């Protein structure tokens, strides 16, 4: 076998725009993903601000109901598919090869494509805001028959979901293949950092469920334009069938957004507790159990659709079971901190905040799982509060933690610790002002997805909106901190953190363009 | 005004801080699920509180340990990291204990669920139909049926007038049920999915077009109970409230009698000729409650979504086509078949109105008999 | 395990992905406009499709050249294998969505509408009775007949099963480096594949014109055509890929121990085969 041209001859990156468009380098692609994610977080957040502004008072003030529904729908689609998922994929791109001692991702060209579909998909999705009939307004869950009333935006919605799916599947395949095939000698599966483990399982979930989403929206498309009757009772179909197929994707999807977060937190807590992760192998088993269970709980989103009693019971029991492996994770994190030697730099603060607030979100999830009471909670702000706790103080906080934790490695510069801590505290305070009152709103009977509400809900909505604006503004601070760190700052050491373990810390900060040109030996 | 606003805001935040501390004093702000007035709602409430306190208990334990170690096991206090990092015993322990707790929750939950889903032996059945954006009620054994839509005036929603006490939670024709009777509700929809929910009655069921879901309620206290549609159903999802009036047996019987005589009067009225003025007056009302949500009060619609009726070829063209659109709707669009919701008189009136309002001065007069013939 | 950078081929920058993105976007934007009633939509769709084809030629061409130049060591080969396996898994899940729809309609929604739930049946559908196949209580699409399992579908099953055998024979021939037999068996496989497609087209035309079984025939027509249609699309893609592999074999590509592309296409072909068995059982027979 010839060896002379087994790789790129010039070792540095290309210059200018073409570096980013044509790159096959995992770090460049990781950076693209992360910046894209930040951009989408701002766009989706701006839509959330419209929602919170309209809900500041009863009555219609700023936007018409149809547009409000578009904001809700687009906010969710952008946050989920544009901010959180690409954020995690960006981290995987940066970190997985470095953590397992590989030169790059296994399929570098496809890696480029996975990313470069996204800007097109989201441009398409955002362009629907300017179409006849407005942007999609049927909720991110796209339930028929309502979604069929979407105007010209309808096919654009469907096709952008298809494109996002293609991107996610290719990204996930790349990650699985990298993990199974590119590990350095001695890096056995049970030696892999937990972040790698959680991503392996996440990628598996992605490959399993994104095609199902594609199938379900394809049926929407043919029902609307090609005369099929999958979701039409007159033809023997059923609108609820869509919900089953959608949630078969949708529930694993929410774990897709939390498993990598578990991985991040499992990297950070041991570092700052200066103590090995407690119960490594049970963490791996718990993650796998969560993934398995995630396939058999989907109908807990549909307790009110009129399922037979046995179905309701099955899905209630299965859903409750998820608390067990998730609890194992929480207990292991706490035990890792126990008798550690802890310091609280910004990444650790975000990780601790994650553990507390994710658990609160988990508890409300458990309450939702109890079918007889979900009849009361369903489609109220209690649900909104639940999923923002697991998504914002869960997934997004873990992304923040990861950014602070690895930014010195990525850029070679330390971030501003004072500002980082300020960012954490402001975020934590305001995010609770934002979402905690929504529990009360939901219990008191405020439905979700409404632009106007009866006057008894005014006070808590005002508190929530104020929290929302403040939380949003606080994120500008984050943008500034990132900018400042990229521009310069105190030089980071290779190890960066005193207690950091793992191959990525053996590389220089910033790491060389090709991570491990010779595979490291893992004891 | 501002001061009271501020005061309410402050008490509300104080209330939030107190959590569920003093339910009585804070009831005004609705911090918690209502106990409700049906056996179902009370079971749900009890389950809710049970699980809430279990979660609080676990939270105190877990966060207690965590914050204790955050405070004491920090480097700045000279803590040195211990070496232990696994223990099969504790892993097994903290798998089994939560599992048992869950089993403890599942038992009462199963019991509650089984009784909620048992719709047998009901005293009365009412068919509930969701429309964009109003509810239709049909008393299956009594031959009573009516449409119930939002009664809050437009100007309150657009902040031109102060909001009333039951802002957005008031309807023209409430659902009336007898107390202490097992009432079975058969829920369905005609266009998109809606969901029928009154928190005080403790049940929520989706209304699925083409399918019927059943649920039951037994209201144990006379009174007026308010709720809302709980499934996104388009633009005016936030504006389709539900009001249930629970009456004692005598009052209920009287109400039934009244409804029946009103229905026969209507039937008689449909037979006679109507004058332009009568039709226009009635048509304006029907238009405001049933059509203006989409086609707008000024008949100009919303470009790209809902067509203008002002000057439309249909509303100024042949009468039979116009009646046909209203009766049968346009399948695959938001334009529903109003034949199922509106009486012959209403359709005649609204057609007449549309043909003569906003400068559509066709001068045409549509009689109820014409609608009857077109059905 | 990893020989790292020295051995693992990490390509230069590449321009094909961005071409692919532009192509895909053009394709779907064009098609969306077409669905919205724009005349030019289809032209744009075709342009997008052409760009995608160009990208595929370019991208695969590059990969083939690199492969033939021997850049790919065993580990790269393994990455491709893993990648292809997971891709096929994702395809399986795509079909699972439609099989799920078939299952749901047949076992749950149709029985529910047709008397399984008395209220639904009496109050909304005038006592309509559940049957299968059906076009629902609204009789969407009008009266229709179904395609019997033991005519063309049975023949097609035989064709696909034998094509699975021939492609395996081709593989053996390749491993023994018997090039003549290799090309011959591949040719047989491709021929079987295209015959399958021809019969399928004939069957569709028969169903549309004589049985009044169309995509719009209620939920039966929907599931029937979506399942068999997507399968047919996959057979088409598979047959085209086999043809390309055959041409490459004729050109002398592949060695007895280095022929991942051949195997990938063979796997894909087997996958298409297995899906067909599912279809034959659940769509035609039961
Ligand atoms: C990251 C995303 C994420 C995560 C991790 C979760 C986690 C969970 N979710 Fe959540 N959920 C969403 C995102 C998420 N959810 C979203 C987006 C929706 C709404 C979608 C929509 O309609 O738009 C939703 C909606 C939703 C519903 C439907 C509500 C409704 O519409 O009526 C339900 C019902 O069962 C539910 C349950 C759960 C449960 C049981 C968990 C569990 O995994 C939680 C487990 C964790 C714990 C329980 C805490 C830690 C455990 C311990 C400390 C151990 C001891 C504890 C006990 C024994 C009690 N979720
Ligand atoms: C990962 C997912 C994610 C994230 C991160 C968020 C973040 C936020 N969400 Fe969202 N949300 C969802 C997922 C998410 N949400 C989903 C799935 C739904 C359900 C949709 C449906 O019903 O279909 C939903 C619905 C939803 C609702 C209910 C709408 C309704 O039912 O009608 C509300 C209302 O308060 C809300 C608010 C917010 C707010 C205030 C934030 C904040 O955290 C956002 C903060 C971020 C920023 C603000 C951007 C950064 C800062 C700037 C741009 C600076 C400028 C700022 C100012 C001008 C103040 N969200
Ligand atoms: Cu009807 Cu929401
Ligand atoms: Cu879920």
PDB file of C-alpha atoms in Angstrom, chain A residues 57-61 64-66 69 73 132-133 137-139 141 143-146 148-149 151 233 237-240 243 273-283 303-307 309 312-313 316-317 320-324 327-328 330-332 334-335 337-344 352-353 355-357 359-360 363-364 366-367 370-380 382 436 439-460 462-463 466 498, chain B residues 5 8-9 12-13 15-16 19-20 28-34 41 44-45 47-48 51-52 55-56 58-59 62-63 65-71 73-76 79-87 90-91 94-96 98-99 102-103 105-106 108-110 112-114 116-117 132-133 156-159 163-169 191-193 195 197-206 208-211 213 228-239 303-306 332-334:
ATOM      1  CA  UNK A  57     -50.100  41.246  29.757  1.00  0.00           C
ATOM      2  CA  UNK A  58     -53.504  39.847  28.943  1.00  0.00           C
ATOM      3  CA  UNK A  59     -55.016  41.135  25.734  1.00  0.00           C
ATOM      4  CA  UNK A  60     -53.327  41.290  22.354  1.00  0.00           C
ATOM      5  CA  UNK A  61     -50.528  43.847  22.291  1.00  0.00           C
ATOM      6  CA  UNK A  64     -51.673  38.617  16.023  1.00  0.00           C
ATOM      7  CA  UNK A  65     -52.573  35.116  17.256  1.00  0.00           C
ATOM      8  CA  UNK A  66     -51.532  33.393  14.044  1.00  0.00           C
ATOM      9  CA  UNK A  69     -48.361  30.482  16.991  1.00  0.00           C
ATOM     10  CA  UNK A  73     -43.546  26.702  16.445  1.00  0.00           C
ATOM     11  CA  UNK A 132     -48.189  33.726   1.966  1.00  0.00           C
ATOM     12  CA  UNK A 133     -50.084  32.383   4.926  1.00  0.00           C
ATOM     13  CA  UNK A 137     -48.025  27.678  13.176  1.00  0.00           C
ATOM     14  CA  UNK A 138     -49.209  24.205  14.097  1.00  0.00           C
ATOM     15  CA  UNK A 139     -46.702  23.640  16.902  1.00  0.00           C
ATOM     16  CA  UNK A 141     -45.197  18.634  16.863  1.00  0.00           C
ATOM     17  CA  UNK A 143     -50.094  17.458  14.334  1.00  0.00           C
ATOM     18  CA  UNK A 144     -52.502  16.913  11.484  1.00  0.00           C
ATOM     19  CA  UNK A 145     -55.129  17.982  10.554  1.00  0.00           C
ATOM     20  CA  UNK A 146     -54.098  21.409  11.850  1.00  0.00           C
ATOM     21  CA  UNK A 148     -52.536  20.857   6.834  1.00  0.00           C
ATOM     22  CA  UNK A 149     -53.890  24.392   7.163  1.00  0.00           C
ATOM     23  CA  UNK A 151     -50.132  28.067   3.788  1.00  0.00           C
ATOM     24  CA  UNK A 233     -60.657   8.995   9.342  1.00  0.00           C
ATOM     25  CA  UNK A 237     -56.677   6.526   8.714  1.00  0.00           C
ATOM     26  CA  UNK A 238     -56.367   8.357  12.009  1.00  0.00           C
ATOM     27  CA  UNK A 239     -54.889  11.727  13.015  1.00  0.00           C
ATOM     28  CA  UNK A 240     -53.657  10.016  16.172  1.00  0.00           C
ATOM     29  CA  UNK A 243     -48.884  11.300  16.931  1.00  0.00           C
ATOM     30  CA  UNK A 273     -13.886  17.374  42.636  1.00  0.00           C
ATOM     31  CA  UNK A 274     -10.377  16.051  41.915  1.00  0.00           C
ATOM     32  CA  UNK A 275     -11.749  12.580  42.354  1.00  0.00           C
ATOM     33  CA  UNK A 276     -12.535   9.823  39.889  1.00  0.00           C
ATOM     34  CA  UNK A 277     -16.097   9.541  38.643  1.00  0.00           C
ATOM     35  CA  UNK A 278     -18.055   7.368  41.014  1.00  0.00           C
ATOM     36  CA  UNK A 279     -19.614   4.264  39.478  1.00  0.00           C
ATOM     37  CA  UNK A 280     -18.255   4.546  35.935  1.00  0.00           C
ATOM     38  CA  UNK A 281     -19.655   1.252  34.750  1.00  0.00           C
ATOM     39  CA  UNK A 282     -23.073   1.765  36.299  1.00  0.00           C
ATOM     40  CA  UNK A 283     -23.141   5.145  34.521  1.00  0.00           C
ATOM     41  CA  UNK A 303     -52.431  10.273  27.464  1.00  0.00           C
ATOM     42  CA  UNK A 304     -55.445  12.387  26.553  1.00  0.00           C
ATOM     43  CA  UNK A 305     -55.959  11.102  23.008  1.00  0.00           C
ATOM     44  CA  UNK A 306     -58.187   8.291  24.157  1.00  0.00           C
ATOM     45  CA  UNK A 307     -55.976   5.225  24.285  1.00  0.00           C
ATOM     46  CA  UNK A 309     -56.751   1.630  29.493  1.00  0.00           C
ATOM     47  CA  UNK A 312     -52.265   4.044  29.284  1.00  0.00           C
ATOM     48  CA  UNK A 313     -51.114   1.783  32.092  1.00  0.00           C
ATOM     49  CA  UNK A 316     -47.299   5.095  32.570  1.00  0.00           C
ATOM     50  CA  UNK A 317     -45.281   2.258  34.114  1.00  0.00           C
ATOM     51  CA  UNK A 320     -41.922   5.951  35.531  1.00  0.00           C
ATOM     52  CA  UNK A 321     -39.153   3.380  35.136  1.00  0.00           C
ATOM     53  CA  UNK A 322     -36.918   5.961  33.502  1.00  0.00           C
ATOM     54  CA  UNK A 323     -36.565   7.670  36.857  1.00  0.00           C
ATOM     55  CA  UNK A 324     -34.512   4.684  38.069  1.00  0.00           C
ATOM     56  CA  UNK A 327     -31.601   8.545  39.515  1.00  0.00           C
ATOM     57  CA  UNK A 328     -28.519   6.309  39.370  1.00  0.00           C
ATOM     58  CA  UNK A 330     -27.737  11.760  39.810  1.00  0.00           C
ATOM     59  CA  UNK A 331     -26.637   9.681  42.794  1.00  0.00           C
ATOM     60  CA  UNK A 332     -23.317   8.907  41.143  1.00  0.00           C
ATOM     61  CA  UNK A 334     -23.397  13.417  44.087  1.00  0.00           C
ATOM     62  CA  UNK A 335     -21.142  10.603  45.274  1.00  0.00           C
ATOM     63  CA  UNK A 337     -18.581  15.231  44.797  1.00  0.00           C
ATOM     64  CA  UNK A 338     -18.754  13.559  48.202  1.00  0.00           C
ATOM     65  CA  UNK A 339     -15.378  13.752  49.928  1.00  0.00           C
ATOM     66  CA  UNK A 340     -13.827  15.395  46.933  1.00  0.00           C
ATOM     67  CA  UNK A 341     -11.590  18.398  46.998  1.00  0.00           C
ATOM     68  CA  UNK A 342     -13.805  20.794  45.176  1.00  0.00           C
ATOM     69  CA  UNK A 343     -13.273  24.133  43.523  1.00  0.00           C
ATOM     70  CA  UNK A 344     -15.957  26.058  41.711  1.00  0.00           C
ATOM     71  CA  UNK A 352     -23.740  21.792  39.683  1.00  0.00           C
ATOM     72  CA  UNK A 353     -26.550  24.034  38.469  1.00  0.00           C
ATOM     73  CA  UNK A 355     -27.575  18.621  38.466  1.00  0.00           C
ATOM     74  CA  UNK A 356     -29.953  20.586  40.662  1.00  0.00           C
ATOM     75  CA  UNK A 357     -32.185  22.062  38.005  1.00  0.00           C
ATOM     76  CA  UNK A 359     -33.382  17.021  38.631  1.00  0.00           C
ATOM     77  CA  UNK A 360     -36.185  19.490  39.307  1.00  0.00           C
ATOM     78  CA  UNK A 363     -39.273  15.407  39.039  1.00  0.00           C
ATOM     79  CA  UNK A 364     -41.906  17.354  37.150  1.00  0.00           C
ATOM     80  CA  UNK A 366     -42.193  12.069  36.791  1.00  0.00           C
ATOM     81  CA  UNK A 367     -45.329  13.895  37.875  1.00  0.00           C
ATOM     82  CA  UNK A 370     -48.676   9.715  36.313  1.00  0.00           C
ATOM     83  CA  UNK A 371     -51.521   9.335  33.823  1.00  0.00           C
ATOM     84  CA  UNK A 372     -54.485  10.238  36.025  1.00  0.00           C
ATOM     85  CA  UNK A 373     -52.848  13.530  36.936  1.00  0.00           C
ATOM     86  CA  UNK A 374     -51.426  14.146  33.476  1.00  0.00           C
ATOM     87  CA  UNK A 375     -55.042  14.558  32.409  1.00  0.00           C
ATOM     88  CA  UNK A 376     -54.825  17.771  34.404  1.00  0.00           C
ATOM     89  CA  UNK A 377     -51.263  18.776  33.524  1.00  0.00           C
ATOM     90  CA  UNK A 378     -51.323  17.970  29.845  1.00  0.00           C
ATOM     91  CA  UNK A 379     -50.967  20.905  27.468  1.00  0.00           C
ATOM     92  CA  UNK A 380     -50.622  23.433  30.255  1.00  0.00           C
ATOM     93  CA  UNK A 382     -46.752  22.882  33.775  1.00  0.00           C
ATOM     94  CA  UNK A 436     -40.442  28.462  37.969  1.00  0.00           C
ATOM     95  CA  UNK A 439     -45.354  25.583  37.142  1.00  0.00           C
ATOM     96  CA  UNK A 440     -47.933  27.621  39.022  1.00  0.00           C
ATOM     97  CA  UNK A 441     -49.499  28.915  35.844  1.00  0.00           C
ATOM     98  CA  UNK A 442     -49.937  25.408  34.565  1.00  0.00           C
ATOM     99  CA  UNK A 443     -51.371  24.061  37.785  1.00  0.00           C
ATOM    100  CA  UNK A 444     -53.764  26.979  37.958  1.00  0.00           C
ATOM    101  CA  UNK A 445     -55.010  26.069  34.509  1.00  0.00           C
ATOM    102  CA  UNK A 446     -53.218  28.123  31.886  1.00  0.00           C
ATOM    103  CA  UNK A 447     -53.052  26.156  28.618  1.00  0.00           C
ATOM    104  CA  UNK A 448     -49.925  26.351  26.489  1.00  0.00           C
ATOM    105  CA  UNK A 449     -49.755  27.841  23.011  1.00  0.00           C
ATOM    106  CA  UNK A 450     -52.124  30.716  23.726  1.00  0.00           C
ATOM    107  CA  UNK A 451     -51.378  34.373  22.907  1.00  0.00           C
ATOM    108  CA  UNK A 452     -53.815  35.757  25.453  1.00  0.00           C
ATOM    109  CA  UNK A 453     -55.041  34.574  28.824  1.00  0.00           C
ATOM    110  CA  UNK A 454     -57.631  35.324  31.454  1.00  0.00           C
ATOM    111  CA  UNK A 455     -56.670  37.929  34.019  1.00  0.00           C
ATOM    112  CA  UNK A 456     -55.983  35.595  36.939  1.00  0.00           C
ATOM    113  CA  UNK A 457     -52.728  34.533  35.239  1.00  0.00           C
ATOM    114  CA  UNK A 458     -51.356  38.044  34.855  1.00  0.00           C
ATOM    115  CA  UNK A 459     -48.920  38.252  37.761  1.00  0.00           C
ATOM    116  CA  UNK A 460     -47.018  35.063  37.161  1.00  0.00           C
ATOM    117  CA  UNK A 462     -45.294  39.172  34.241  1.00  0.00           C
ATOM    118  CA  UNK A 463     -42.715  37.653  36.544  1.00  0.00           C
ATOM    119  CA  UNK A 466     -39.257  39.782  33.272  1.00  0.00           C
ATOM    120  CA  UNK A 498      -5.596  20.815  37.817  1.00  0.00           C
TER     121      UNK A 498
ATOM    122  CA  UNK B   5     -50.893  46.014  40.288  1.00  0.00           C
ATOM    123  CA  UNK B   8     -50.484  42.021  43.594  1.00  0.00           C
ATOM    124  CA  UNK B   9     -47.237  41.346  41.821  1.00  0.00           C
ATOM    125  CA  UNK B  12     -47.622  36.803  44.042  1.00  0.00           C
ATOM    126  CA  UNK B  13     -43.845  36.603  44.121  1.00  0.00           C
ATOM    127  CA  UNK B  15     -46.465  33.441  47.302  1.00  0.00           C
ATOM    128  CA  UNK B  16     -44.106  31.790  44.882  1.00  0.00           C
ATOM    129  CA  UNK B  19     -44.326  27.680  47.535  1.00  0.00           C
ATOM    130  CA  UNK B  20     -47.457  25.878  48.478  1.00  0.00           C
ATOM    131  CA  UNK B  28     -56.420  33.915  44.425  1.00  0.00           C
ATOM    132  CA  UNK B  29     -53.210  33.481  42.497  1.00  0.00           C
ATOM    133  CA  UNK B  30     -53.847  29.845  41.733  1.00  0.00           C
ATOM    134  CA  UNK B  31     -50.583  28.254  42.783  1.00  0.00           C
ATOM    135  CA  UNK B  32     -51.762  24.713  42.833  1.00  0.00           C
ATOM    136  CA  UNK B  33     -54.132  22.348  41.126  1.00  0.00           C
ATOM    137  CA  UNK B  34     -57.699  22.971  42.211  1.00  0.00           C
ATOM    138  CA  UNK B  41     -60.617  15.783  40.120  1.00  0.00           C
ATOM    139  CA  UNK B  44     -56.147  13.537  40.666  1.00  0.00           C
ATOM    140  CA  UNK B  45     -55.468  16.195  43.260  1.00  0.00           C
ATOM    141  CA  UNK B  47     -52.224  11.798  43.548  1.00  0.00           C
ATOM    142  CA  UNK B  48     -50.666  15.102  42.592  1.00  0.00           C
ATOM    143  CA  UNK B  51     -46.119  12.625  44.220  1.00  0.00           C
ATOM    144  CA  UNK B  52     -45.241  16.212  44.830  1.00  0.00           C
ATOM    145  CA  UNK B  55     -40.355  14.365  45.032  1.00  0.00           C
ATOM    146  CA  UNK B  56     -39.776  17.093  47.601  1.00  0.00           C
ATOM    147  CA  UNK B  58     -36.137  12.935  47.592  1.00  0.00           C
ATOM    148  CA  UNK B  59     -34.991  16.388  46.559  1.00  0.00           C
ATOM    149  CA  UNK B  62     -30.257  14.359  47.429  1.00  0.00           C
ATOM    150  CA  UNK B  63     -29.643  18.097  47.412  1.00  0.00           C
ATOM    151  CA  UNK B  65     -26.110  15.558  50.689  1.00  0.00           C
ATOM    152  CA  UNK B  66     -24.864  17.460  47.700  1.00  0.00           C
ATOM    153  CA  UNK B  67     -24.878  20.885  49.304  1.00  0.00           C
ATOM    154  CA  UNK B  68     -23.341  19.498  52.464  1.00  0.00           C
ATOM    155  CA  UNK B  69     -20.420  18.202  50.458  1.00  0.00           C
ATOM    156  CA  UNK B  70     -20.270  21.405  48.380  1.00  0.00           C
ATOM    157  CA  UNK B  71     -19.902  23.349  51.600  1.00  0.00           C
ATOM    158  CA  UNK B  73     -15.565  19.157  50.871  1.00  0.00           C
ATOM    159  CA  UNK B  74     -14.038  22.101  49.122  1.00  0.00           C
ATOM    160  CA  UNK B  75     -10.403  22.589  48.448  1.00  0.00           C
ATOM    161  CA  UNK B  76     -10.333  26.022  50.057  1.00  0.00           C
ATOM    162  CA  UNK B  79     -10.413  18.993  51.896  1.00  0.00           C
ATOM    163  CA  UNK B  80      -8.323  16.223  50.367  1.00  0.00           C
ATOM    164  CA  UNK B  81      -9.991  14.029  47.769  1.00  0.00           C
ATOM    165  CA  UNK B  82     -10.827  10.508  48.858  1.00  0.00           C
ATOM    166  CA  UNK B  83      -9.903   7.604  46.603  1.00  0.00           C
ATOM    167  CA  UNK B  84     -13.081   5.498  46.491  1.00  0.00           C
ATOM    168  CA  UNK B  85     -14.884   5.399  43.180  1.00  0.00           C
ATOM    169  CA  UNK B  86     -17.237   2.494  43.066  1.00  0.00           C
ATOM    170  CA  UNK B  87     -19.414   0.255  45.149  1.00  0.00           C
ATOM    171  CA  UNK B  90     -24.761   1.166  46.879  1.00  0.00           C
ATOM    172  CA  UNK B  91     -25.473   0.994  43.165  1.00  0.00           C
ATOM    173  CA  UNK B  94     -30.088   3.078  44.865  1.00  0.00           C
ATOM    174  CA  UNK B  95     -31.561   1.168  41.998  1.00  0.00           C
ATOM    175  CA  UNK B  96     -33.921  -0.831  44.157  1.00  0.00           C
ATOM    176  CA  UNK B  98     -36.314   4.296  43.911  1.00  0.00           C
ATOM    177  CA  UNK B  99     -37.905   1.365  42.129  1.00  0.00           C
ATOM    178  CA  UNK B 102     -42.181   4.078  42.139  1.00  0.00           C
ATOM    179  CA  UNK B 103     -44.155   0.923  42.752  1.00  0.00           C
ATOM    180  CA  UNK B 105     -46.815   5.479  43.462  1.00  0.00           C
ATOM    181  CA  UNK B 106     -48.011   3.213  40.693  1.00  0.00           C
ATOM    182  CA  UNK B 108     -52.797   4.364  43.730  1.00  0.00           C
ATOM    183  CA  UNK B 109     -52.230   5.786  40.249  1.00  0.00           C
ATOM    184  CA  UNK B 110     -53.516   2.594  38.675  1.00  0.00           C
ATOM    185  CA  UNK B 112     -57.356   6.222  40.060  1.00  0.00           C
ATOM    186  CA  UNK B 113     -56.891   5.633  36.358  1.00  0.00           C
ATOM    187  CA  UNK B 114     -59.139   2.603  36.293  1.00  0.00           C
ATOM    188  CA  UNK B 116     -61.503   7.482  35.588  1.00  0.00           C
ATOM    189  CA  UNK B 117     -61.747   5.371  32.479  1.00  0.00           C
ATOM    190  CA  UNK B 132     -62.619  26.050  14.912  1.00  0.00           C
ATOM    191  CA  UNK B 133     -63.211  27.865  17.367  1.00  0.00           C
ATOM    192  CA  UNK B 156     -61.571  43.930  25.468  1.00  0.00           C
ATOM    193  CA  UNK B 157     -59.169  41.642  23.669  1.00  0.00           C
ATOM    194  CA  UNK B 158     -57.635  44.575  21.835  1.00  0.00           C
ATOM    195  CA  UNK B 159     -57.365  46.559  25.055  1.00  0.00           C
ATOM    196  CA  UNK B 163     -61.330  43.532  30.780  1.00  0.00           C
ATOM    197  CA  UNK B 164     -64.287  41.918  32.505  1.00  0.00           C
ATOM    198  CA  UNK B 165     -64.132  39.545  35.435  1.00  0.00           C
ATOM    199  CA  UNK B 166     -64.310  36.424  33.299  1.00  0.00           C
ATOM    200  CA  UNK B 167     -62.235  37.730  30.460  1.00  0.00           C
ATOM    201  CA  UNK B 168     -61.834  34.986  27.826  1.00  0.00           C
ATOM    202  CA  UNK B 169     -63.598  32.459  30.035  1.00  0.00           C
ATOM    203  CA  UNK B 191     -62.096  20.054  11.632  1.00  0.00           C
ATOM    204  CA  UNK B 192     -58.890  19.749  13.637  1.00  0.00           C
ATOM    205  CA  UNK B 193     -58.032  18.284  17.023  1.00  0.00           C
ATOM    206  CA  UNK B 195     -59.322  19.149  23.678  1.00  0.00           C
ATOM    207  CA  UNK B 197     -60.937  20.561  29.605  1.00  0.00           C
ATOM    208  CA  UNK B 198     -62.390  22.120  32.726  1.00  0.00           C
ATOM    209  CA  UNK B 199     -59.838  21.993  35.559  1.00  0.00           C
ATOM    210  CA  UNK B 200     -62.453  21.885  38.306  1.00  0.00           C
ATOM    211  CA  UNK B 201     -63.969  18.803  36.710  1.00  0.00           C
ATOM    212  CA  UNK B 202     -60.618  17.055  36.506  1.00  0.00           C
ATOM    213  CA  UNK B 203     -60.795  15.596  33.020  1.00  0.00           C
ATOM    214  CA  UNK B 204     -59.303  16.406  29.706  1.00  0.00           C
ATOM    215  CA  UNK B 205     -59.985  14.543  26.465  1.00  0.00           C
ATOM    216  CA  UNK B 206     -58.881  15.256  22.967  1.00  0.00           C
ATOM    217  CA  UNK B 208     -60.354  13.914  17.299  1.00  0.00           C
ATOM    218  CA  UNK B 209     -62.102  14.405  13.963  1.00  0.00           C
ATOM    219  CA  UNK B 210     -63.683  11.141  12.874  1.00  0.00           C
ATOM    220  CA  UNK B 211     -63.397   9.458  16.258  1.00  0.00           C
ATOM    221  CA  UNK B 213     -63.608   9.650  22.873  1.00  0.00           C
ATOM    222  CA  UNK B 228     -60.491  26.178  27.820  1.00  0.00           C
ATOM    223  CA  UNK B 229     -59.657  24.227  24.725  1.00  0.00           C
ATOM    224  CA  UNK B 230     -56.389  22.494  25.516  1.00  0.00           C
ATOM    225  CA  UNK B 231     -55.018  21.424  22.161  1.00  0.00           C
ATOM    226  CA  UNK B 232     -53.556  23.830  19.669  1.00  0.00           C
ATOM    227  CA  UNK B 233     -56.257  24.210  17.027  1.00  0.00           C
ATOM    228  CA  UNK B 234     -55.129  27.188  15.028  1.00  0.00           C
ATOM    229  CA  UNK B 235     -55.298  30.924  15.263  1.00  0.00           C
ATOM    230  CA  UNK B 236     -58.016  31.264  17.893  1.00  0.00           C
ATOM    231  CA  UNK B 237     -57.064  28.305  20.056  1.00  0.00           C
ATOM    232  CA  UNK B 238     -56.772  30.722  22.975  1.00  0.00           C
ATOM    233  CA  UNK B 239     -60.289  31.960  22.386  1.00  0.00           C
ATOM    234  CA  UNK B 303     -54.667  38.124   2.520  1.00  0.00           C
ATOM    235  CA  UNK B 304     -52.979  34.812   1.896  1.00  0.00           C
ATOM    236  CA  UNK B 305     -54.951  32.996   4.566  1.00  0.00           C
ATOM    237  CA  UNK B 306     -58.640  33.872   4.494  1.00  0.00           C
ATOM    238  CA  UNK B 332     -58.909  20.608   2.685  1.00  0.00           C
ATOM    239  CA  UNK B 333     -59.126  24.257   3.737  1.00  0.00           C
ATOM    240  CA  UNK B 334     -59.991  26.012   6.958  1.00  0.00           C
TER     241      UNK B 334
END
